[in-house]
C-alpha cells in the first residue's frame, strides 16, 4: 500500500464520518483508525461497501487496566482486490464493557467476537450467539484480562483438602 | 412382545408425528476430528440439518503465556500451536517481532526459512493426505504418506535436532547454519518426492470411489468463502487466487518461480487437488532454494537483538555485555502494534502483536487459519449426509492445536 492511498482513505473516512473517526495512525505500514462505538457499524459498512474491505481477518481486544476506557477492541479487515488492510479500533469501559457487533457487516466476525467475549468479557451488542467458545460454559472469569493471574487455579495434592472435598473423591 | 393393537393406530401423513431431529455427538474422540473436537449434529434421518462445533478442548492459553515470556522465549510456544507445521509458526512469530522492532534478516537466513517452511508444507499436506484418506477408507495411503512425511521430519531433525518442534528461528535470522551434508539429504528428498506424489495420484486422483466421496461434496462458492473468512487451500479451491506468498511476499518469496493452484468448483475434490498441486510447487521452490542458496551470515549482526558469536566472547567485553543482556532480559520493542502474517498449509497465519515498550509482548493475538476455516463447517454440512461430514471435515484440514491455541 502506498502512503498516498492510505492517506486518502483516512481523509475520505474523516470527511465522511467527522465525529466517529477519533484518531488514525500508520505504524510500520499498518493503518489503524480509532472509531467511536456509536458510529462503528456505519464506518464498517462504508468500508465494506464503498472501499472494498471484504475480508475480515480477526477480531480481538487489548486490556489496559490503567486506562479509562479500559479495553481496546480491534477488528482487522482486508480488501482482497486492493491488497490493503485497515485496523478498526474502538474502546469499551468497565464495569460493563460492550461494543457493537460487526457480525452484521462481516459474518466471519462471529467466532472471533465470541472468543473476545470468552477471554475478555466484552459484550458485543447485536451478536446472535454470544457464548463462550474456548473455555467451558461454566468457567468463571476472563482469562486474557491482565488481572487474571496465569497459573492461578488451585491444584489439589493428595494430602490437601479443598472446600470440604476429600482428595480421593476428586480423583474418583 | 408382540404389539397387538397395530390395526387401531391411525395411518396417513396427517397422523405422522412431527419430525424430531436427533442430536448426535460426533467426537470429541472421533478419529476424523484430528485432535479433540466435538461436533453436535442435528440429524433428520441421515441428513444433517444443523451443526455446532464445540472447540476449546485443546485450549492451552498460549496467548496468555506469550505475555509472560520474552520475545526469544516465545518462539518455543509458537511451534506448539500448529504442531504439523511448526517452522511456519516460528517464522510467523518472529516476523511479527521483526516488523515491530525493524530488523533486517540476511538473505541466507531467509532462504533457510523458506526451505524449512516448504518442507513443513509438504510434510503437513502429506499427513493430511494420509489421514483424510484413512477417514475415507484409503488405508494403504496412510502408510505411504507416513513414509514420505518421515523424510521431511528426518531433515528437520538433522537441522534442528528435533523432528517436529523445530524452534529454529531467532529474531533477525535463524539459530544455526545448515549442517554439512544437509543439502545433499534435501536434494535426495526433492528427487524422490515427485515419483511418490505420482504414486499417490495414480491411487487417488482418478479413483472412482475417491471421486464419489469428494466431488460435489462440501461446495462453497467464492463469495461465501470470503464471507466466512476461510483461507488457504479451502479459499483457493473456490477460485479465489489468494496466497500470502504471492500477494504479500515475505522471506524473499518474490524471487522464486512458482504457481498458486486455484480451483473452480470449491468442493472437497478441488481442495484435495489444491494440496497435491501445492506440494509439487513446494518442491519447485525447494529446488530453487537449494540451487541459489546465498552465502553469508544466517543471523543479523545487530547485537541488540542477536547473540554475538561464541568466538567474540573471549575477546570483547562488549560482546559479553550483549550476551548477558540478551540472555537475562532480552531486548525491548518500541510502543506500537503490528500484524504480520505468513501462508501456513492451512491458510493465513497471522500474529497481531501489541507492545508497550517492554521486553515481552503486551498482547499477542494469533489468527489461526484452522479457527477461521472451522467456522465455515456449520454452513458446509447443512443438508449433507452424515458420511459426507467426515469428508468435509477432512477437506478443511484443521488442526485443533492451532484452532484452540
XYZ file of C-alpha atoms in Angstrom, chain A:
172
model
C 0.000 0.000 0.000
C 1.435 3.358 -0.912
C 1.398 6.009 1.764
C -0.613 8.159 -0.553
C -3.565 5.832 -0.935
C -3.777 5.244 2.815
C -3.745 8.973 3.437
C -6.627 9.428 1.111
C -8.521 6.555 2.691
C -8.108 8.171 6.088
C -9.099 11.511 4.588
C -12.167 10.053 2.988
C -13.144 8.444 6.267
C -12.513 11.678 8.137
C -14.583 13.720 5.703
C -17.446 11.331 5.746
C -17.521 10.480 9.445
C -16.381 13.697 11.080
C -17.254 12.753 14.641
C -16.917 8.985 14.530
C -13.257 8.825 13.471
C -11.363 9.858 16.557
C -7.818 9.085 15.587
C -5.756 7.426 12.915
C -2.213 6.141 12.808
C 0.200 4.455 10.465
C 2.758 2.357 12.316
C 5.172 0.223 10.258
C 2.765 0.415 7.333
C -0.210 -0.819 9.361
C -3.090 1.605 9.138
C -5.348 1.941 12.176
C -8.368 4.093 12.877
C -9.998 4.596 16.256
C -13.746 4.794 15.853
C -16.370 5.943 18.302
C -18.543 2.930 19.249
C -21.687 4.820 18.247
C -20.533 5.182 14.646
C -18.738 1.845 14.385
C -21.252 -0.113 12.334
C -21.709 2.738 9.847
C -17.969 3.060 9.351
C -17.643 -0.694 8.942
C -20.452 -0.844 6.408
C -18.900 2.023 4.461
C -15.530 0.273 4.454
C -17.097 -2.930 3.168
C -19.419 -1.452 0.549
C -17.523 1.584 -0.713
C -13.873 0.764 -0.062
C -13.954 -2.952 -0.833
C -12.797 -4.294 2.522
C -14.470 -7.658 2.049
C -12.380 -9.976 4.182
C -12.331 -9.967 7.964
C -9.033 -11.202 9.359
C -9.689 -11.318 13.080
C -11.265 -9.523 15.980
C -9.741 -9.264 19.400
C -9.195 -6.938 22.341
C -6.378 -5.493 24.398
C -6.707 -4.892 28.117
C -5.176 -1.692 29.526
C -6.168 -1.758 33.245
C -4.756 1.713 33.944
C -6.671 3.377 31.137
C -10.204 4.586 31.029
C -11.898 3.230 28.944
C -10.069 0.071 29.804
C -10.392 -2.102 26.705
C -9.388 -1.549 23.111
C -11.392 -3.762 20.783
C -9.802 -4.454 17.418
C -11.085 -5.757 14.094
C -8.771 -6.030 11.127
C -10.110 -6.258 7.603
C -8.562 -6.616 4.201
C -9.520 -5.773 0.674
C -8.541 -8.855 -1.330
C -8.680 -6.901 -4.587
C -6.603 -3.887 -3.491
C -4.360 -5.832 -1.110
C -4.871 -3.231 1.595
C -5.584 -3.673 5.242
C -7.132 -1.477 7.878
C -7.401 -1.994 11.609
C -10.567 -0.716 13.207
C -10.288 0.039 16.899
C -12.820 1.108 19.421
C -12.968 1.255 23.179
C -15.053 -0.314 25.915
C -15.205 0.840 29.521
C -15.694 -1.004 32.794
C -17.815 -2.085 34.617
C -19.935 -3.364 31.752
C -17.732 -3.335 28.668
C -19.733 -3.614 25.493
C -19.316 -2.583 21.865
C -21.468 -3.050 18.764
C -21.016 -6.352 16.975
C -19.767 -6.298 13.401
C -21.221 -9.712 12.536
C -23.928 -7.945 10.520
C -21.222 -6.492 8.286
C -18.702 -9.331 8.249
C -20.286 -12.658 9.267
C -16.809 -14.098 9.784
C -16.575 -11.976 12.939
C -18.915 -14.439 14.643
C -16.378 -16.756 16.293
C -13.786 -14.042 16.753
C -16.225 -11.939 18.753
C -17.303 -14.976 20.734
C -13.679 -15.600 21.561
C -13.219 -11.991 22.640
C -16.271 -12.276 24.906
C -14.947 -15.557 26.255
C -11.453 -14.350 27.067
C -12.017 -10.647 27.833
C -15.648 -10.423 28.929
C -16.559 -7.785 26.374
C -20.140 -7.966 25.166
C -20.939 -7.480 21.509
C -24.354 -5.870 21.106
C -26.260 -7.460 18.277
C -24.265 -10.700 18.229
C -26.763 -13.522 17.777
C -24.839 -16.271 19.523
C -22.584 -14.799 22.187
C -21.442 -17.872 24.117
C -18.110 -18.970 25.444
C -16.146 -20.750 22.765
C -12.736 -21.834 24.042
C -13.393 -22.052 27.779
C -16.046 -24.388 29.227
C -19.520 -22.804 29.525
C -19.301 -22.877 33.309
C -15.972 -21.071 33.505
C -15.761 -18.045 35.751
C -13.600 -15.070 34.906
C -11.987 -13.881 31.703
C -8.510 -15.339 31.262
C -6.908 -12.749 28.999
C -7.639 -9.828 31.292
C -4.477 -8.559 32.890
C -5.830 -9.062 36.413
C -6.448 -12.744 35.723
C -3.301 -14.381 37.025
C -1.584 -17.095 34.989
C -1.277 -20.368 36.818
C -3.685 -19.079 39.458
C -6.007 -22.066 39.507
C -5.994 -24.185 42.656
C -4.209 -27.506 42.392
C -5.195 -30.196 44.848
C -2.491 -32.508 46.074
C -3.217 -35.822 47.672
C -2.531 -34.526 51.200
C -4.722 -31.461 50.853
C -8.390 -30.755 51.065
C -10.235 -28.119 49.128
C -13.602 -26.831 50.263
C -14.531 -29.975 52.067
C -13.760 -32.277 49.181
C -11.750 -35.326 50.010
C -8.841 -35.798 47.602
C -9.974 -39.322 46.834
C -13.407 -38.072 45.890
C -11.811 -35.779 43.337
C -9.569 -38.432 41.920
C -12.633 -40.645 41.565
